[in-house]
Amino acid sequence: MISKKELIDTHNRIKHVIHATPILTSTTLNELTECELFFKCENFQKVGAFKFRGASNAVLQLSPKELENGVVTHSSGNHAQALALAAKMAQAKCFVVMPSNSPKVKIDAVKGYGAKVTLCPSTQKDREEFTRNIISKTGAIFIHPYNDERIIAGQSTCAKELIETIPDLDIIIAPVGGGGLLSGTILSAQYFSPKTLVYAAEPQGADDAYRSLISGKRILSHTPNSIADGLLTTLGDKTWPIIKNGIEKIIVVSDQEIKHALQLILERMKIIVEPSSATVLAAVMKNKKEFSGKKIGLIISGGNYQIKI
Amino acid sequence: MISKKELIDTHNRIKHVIHATPILTSTTLNELTECELFFKCENFQKVGAFKFRGASNAVLQLSPKELENGVVTHSSGNHAQALALAAKMAQAKCFVVMPSNSPKVKIDAVKGYGAKVTLCPSTQKDREEFTRNIISKTGAIFIHPYNDERIIAGQSTCAKELIETIPDLDIIIAPVGGGGLLSGTILSAQYFSPKTLVYAAEPQGADDAYRSLISGKRILSHTPNSIADGLLTTLGDKTWPIIKNGIEKIIVVSDQEIKHALQLILERMKIIVEPSSATVLAAVMKNKKEFSGKKIGLIISGGNYQIKI
């Protein structure tokens, strides 16, 4: 169990390297939803996503000796960039295994932070095998994208900052993929604002967390398909128990609902967010009556979304 | 001549209705340009553009008797929305003459703020004739988009806020179209930060201000063509003398350079800005050597840019 002290220590550990991201409001979206919404904007975080919090927390806990061999992960998404930057700032090597069909822009971004990228076939088995090979050759330390207490504690600092700035929230809604952000959010609410309920928003095409919660048993197999490409992973054995015990409700939203919410955020707030982040506003709009009049924190997880001009 | 006291009074007059917009920085863009850049983000202003400052300043100076007949303007752009909202907030009527080929989304936005829209053929002559007709029928008061001292004073508050937050800027760069924002910026620099030089950025396809400055004589005729659709108008007889006397330099940028700067802002800063706003970063990037090491305020004029998702 991650303690309250651990969350406080984590925040102190990473405070000087992360951005304390802004919390934005929108009169139009408040009127539209009939709530008071507070958007915690991790799209303005380093590397454009909350993932940098967890990655720095993991890297900053490694000893100089451990750092010598560097760190390694497999990820095609924001965790890859986050770990690459966290390693660079610690002057450590970073190895990233990415599926060979990853978009070139993502591979280039990871390389841009100085990481060594190894491309592999796009199966889970290959990713893991390639990663094991790198570990055995280099001695690099594996940092999982979400199923790791250091990562969960790191991600918890996002809700902690939100709670510290807006202390009397009725609800916080976070998106859920592997559950690192969600479980961190739950812990921060429990320790720092016990009256605040935590909800999750999940894409219909990758609703393993919702189905796990309904059945009471962590569901591992699914064939995800959603525009919210940051939320396609399944819960881990470290994130699941925290979510199971602490979540109020998971709201499932369709890609159509996500797109509509995304369009509203872009047009009305003039900020760029990922489809994964728009799930939280989509959840509010889908359940307007339930949320009406409430003070709600929405975690905008990231802004790595390619805009065509 | 607009006095220092008038600018201070203006700011006090509109402070409670405008947003004091945030000033953002970007490590990546600082590294890329080798400057220290401060982005004054009017894309987060009400109606998504600085135009709301001038429009509210004009409306708030009308007497209850004058407000009875409402206000009128001709504009297909941000001034139309700005005046419509300013009038709505003062519980006054607003009439807007718009060319019949204006995008539906812009017409709807103006109507959304409660203004009565009259469509006209898209010539300057027709716009003016339709506007005169409305004035003679309704007695509404005409508020020009930029060639009006109340508008210039209103727009000056943007640079005033920037200077008050970042007091030791070497340079401020504003985009120039009709010159309302630019002349207001020049006045604020002269009165509140006399050491700060003011530059302008202008699209190559609408470079009347540049040509006016070179020839020393205000150029009226041009056939503008640029992606920066907020900057297609020519200088007015009230904005030109202020610009002529106070500008350090006008930097002309191509549509290609504007698009490149726009892409950088969207990708790196995760904010949505109009092409017109990207001209100021394009100007810095085009003249890297001249600006190197300098502390530069960039006025991001607005964020009304349609994103396809």
Coordinates of N, CA, C and O in Angstrom, one line a residue, chain A residues 47-101:
Chain A
V47 N 6.9 17.0 -22.0 CA 6.6 16.0 -23.0 C 5.1 16.0 -23.4 O 4.6 15.1 -24.1
G48 N 4.3 16.9 -22.9 CA 2.9 17.0 -23.3 C 2.0 16.0 -22.6 O 0.9 15.8 -23.1
A49 N 2.4 15.5 -21.5 CA 1.5 14.5 -20.8 C 1.9 14.2 -19.4 O 3.1 14.3 -19.0
F50 N 0.9 13.8 -18.5 CA 1.1 13.5 -17.1 C 2.2 12.4 -16.9 O 2.8 12.3 -15.8
K51 N 2.5 11.6 -17.9 CA 3.4 10.5 -17.8 C 4.8 10.9 -17.3 O 5.5 10.1 -16.7
F52 N 5.1 12.2 -17.5 CA 6.4 12.7 -17.1 C 6.6 12.7 -15.5 O 7.7 12.5 -15.0
R53 N 5.4 12.8 -14.8 CA 5.5 12.8 -13.4 C 5.9 11.4 -12.9 O 6.9 11.3 -12.1
G54 N 5.3 10.4 -13.3 CA 5.7 9.0 -12.9 C 7.1 8.7 -13.3 O 7.9 8.1 -12.5
A55 N 7.4 9.0 -14.6 CA 8.7 8.6 -15.1 C 9.8 9.3 -14.3 O 10.8 8.7 -13.9
S56 N 9.7 10.6 -14.0 CA 10.7 11.2 -13.2 C 10.8 10.7 -11.8 O 11.9 10.5 -11.2
N57 N 9.6 10.3 -11.2 CA 9.7 9.8 -9.9 C 10.4 8.5 -9.8 O 11.2 8.2 -8.9
A58 N 10.2 7.6 -10.9 CA 11.0 6.4 -10.9 C 12.5 6.6 -11.1 O 13.3 6.1 -10.3
V59 N 12.8 7.5 -12.0 CA 14.2 7.7 -12.3 C 15.0 8.3 -11.1 O 16.1 8.0 -10.8
L60 N 14.3 9.3 -10.5 CA 14.9 10.0 -9.4 C 15.2 9.1 -8.1 O 15.9 9.5 -7.2
Q61 N 14.5 7.9 -8.1 CA 14.8 7.0 -7.0 C 15.9 6.0 -7.2 O 16.2 5.2 -6.4
L62 N 16.4 6.0 -8.4 CA 17.5 5.1 -8.7 C 18.8 5.6 -8.2 O 19.1 6.8 -8.2
S63 N 19.7 4.7 -7.7 CA 21.0 5.1 -7.2 C 21.9 5.4 -8.4 O 21.6 5.0 -9.5
P64 N 23.0 6.2 -8.1 CA 23.9 6.4 -9.2 C 24.4 5.1 -9.8 O 24.6 5.1 -11.0
K65 N 24.6 4.1 -9.0 CA 25.0 2.9 -9.5 C 24.0 2.2 -10.5 O 24.3 1.7 -11.6
E66 N 22.7 2.3 -10.0 CA 21.6 1.8 -10.9 C 21.5 2.6 -12.2 O 21.3 2.0 -13.2
L67 N 21.7 3.9 -12.1 CA 21.6 4.7 -13.3 C 22.7 4.5 -14.3 O 22.5 4.7 -15.5
E68 N 23.8 3.9 -13.9 CA 24.9 3.7 -14.8 C 24.5 2.9 -16.0 O 24.9 3.1 -17.1
N69 N 23.6 1.9 -15.8 CA 23.2 1.0 -16.9 C 22.0 1.5 -17.6 O 21.5 1.0 -18.6
G70 N 21.4 2.6 -17.1 CA 20.3 3.2 -17.8 C 19.0 2.5 -17.5 O 18.9 1.6 -16.6
V71 N 17.9 3.0 -18.2 CA 16.6 2.5 -17.9 C 16.0 2.0 -19.3 O 16.5 2.4 -20.3
V72 N 15.0 1.2 -19.2 CA 14.4 0.6 -20.4 C 12.9 0.5 -20.2 O 12.4 0.3 -19.1
T73 N 12.2 0.7 -21.3 CA 10.7 0.4 -21.3 C 10.3 0.0 -22.7 O 11.0 0.2 -23.7
H74 N 9.1 -0.5 -22.8 CA 8.4 -0.7 -24.1 C 7.1 0.1 -24.1 O 6.3 0.0 -23.2
S75 N 7.0 1.0 -25.1 CA 5.9 1.9 -25.2 C 5.9 2.5 -26.5 O 6.9 2.9 -27.0
S76 N 4.7 2.7 -27.1 CA 4.7 3.5 -28.3 C 4.1 4.9 -28.0 O 3.9 5.7 -28.9
G77 N 3.8 5.2 -26.8 CA 3.1 6.4 -26.4 C 3.9 7.4 -25.6 O 5.1 7.5 -25.7
N78 N 3.2 8.1 -24.7 CA 3.7 9.2 -24.0 C 4.7 8.7 -22.9 O 5.7 9.5 -22.6
H79 N 4.6 7.5 -22.4 CA 5.5 7.0 -21.4 C 7.0 6.9 -22.0 O 7.9 7.2 -21.3
A80 N 7.0 6.6 -23.3 CA 8.3 6.4 -23.9 C 9.1 7.8 -23.9 O 10.2 7.9 -23.5
Q81 N 8.4 8.8 -24.3 CA 9.0 10.2 -24.3 C 9.3 10.6 -22.9 O 10.3 11.2 -22.6
A82 N 8.4 10.3 -22.0 CA 8.5 10.8 -20.6 C 9.8 10.1 -20.0 O 10.6 10.8 -19.3
L83 N 9.9 8.8 -20.2 CA 11.1 8.1 -19.6 C 12.4 8.6 -20.2 O 13.4 8.8 -19.6
A84 N 12.3 8.8 -21.6 CA 13.5 9.3 -22.3 C 13.9 10.7 -21.7 O 15.1 10.9 -21.5
L85 N 13.0 11.6 -21.5 CA 13.4 12.9 -21.0 C 13.8 12.8 -19.5 O 14.8 13.4 -19.1
A86 N 13.1 12.0 -18.7 CA 13.5 11.9 -17.3 C 15.0 11.3 -17.2 O 15.8 11.7 -16.4
A87 N 15.3 10.3 -18.1 CA 16.6 9.7 -18.1 C 17.7 10.8 -18.5 O 18.7 10.9 -17.9
K88 N 17.3 11.5 -19.6 CA 18.2 12.5 -20.1 C 18.6 13.6 -19.0 O 19.7 14.0 -18.8
M89 N 17.5 14.0 -18.3 CA 17.8 15.0 -17.2 C 18.6 14.4 -16.1 O 19.3 15.2 -15.4
A90 N 18.6 13.1 -15.9 CA 19.4 12.4 -14.9 C 20.8 12.0 -15.5 O 21.5 11.3 -14.8
Q91 N 21.0 12.4 -16.7 CA 22.2 12.0 -17.5 C 22.4 10.5 -17.5 O 23.5 10.0 -17.4
A92 N 21.3 9.8 -17.7 CA 21.3 8.3 -17.8 C 20.9 7.9 -19.2 O 20.2 8.6 -19.9
K93 N 21.3 6.7 -19.5 CA 20.9 6.1 -20.8 C 19.4 5.7 -20.7 O 18.9 5.4 -19.7
C94 N 18.8 5.7 -21.9 CA 17.4 5.2 -21.9 C 17.2 4.3 -23.2 O 17.6 4.7 -24.3
F95 N 16.7 3.2 -23.0 CA 16.4 2.3 -24.2 C 14.8 2.1 -24.3 O 14.2 1.9 -23.3
V96 N 14.3 2.3 -25.5 CA 12.9 2.2 -25.6 C 12.6 1.2 -26.8 O 13.1 1.3 -27.9
V97 N 11.8 0.2 -26.5 CA 11.3 -0.8 -27.5 C 10.0 -0.3 -28.0 O 9.1 -0.1 -27.2
M98 N 9.9 0.0 -29.3 CA 8.7 0.5 -29.9 C 8.3 -0.5 -31.1 O 9.1 -0.9 -31.8
P99 N 7.0 -0.7 -31.2 CA 6.5 -1.5 -32.4 C 6.9 -0.8 -33.7 O 6.9 0.4 -33.8
S100 N 7.4 -1.6 -34.7 CA 7.9 -1.0 -35.9 C 6.8 -0.2 -36.7 O 7.1 0.6 -37.6
N101 N 5.5 -0.4 -36.4 CA 4.5 0.3 -37.0 C 4.1 1.6 -36.3 O 3.1 2.2 -36.6

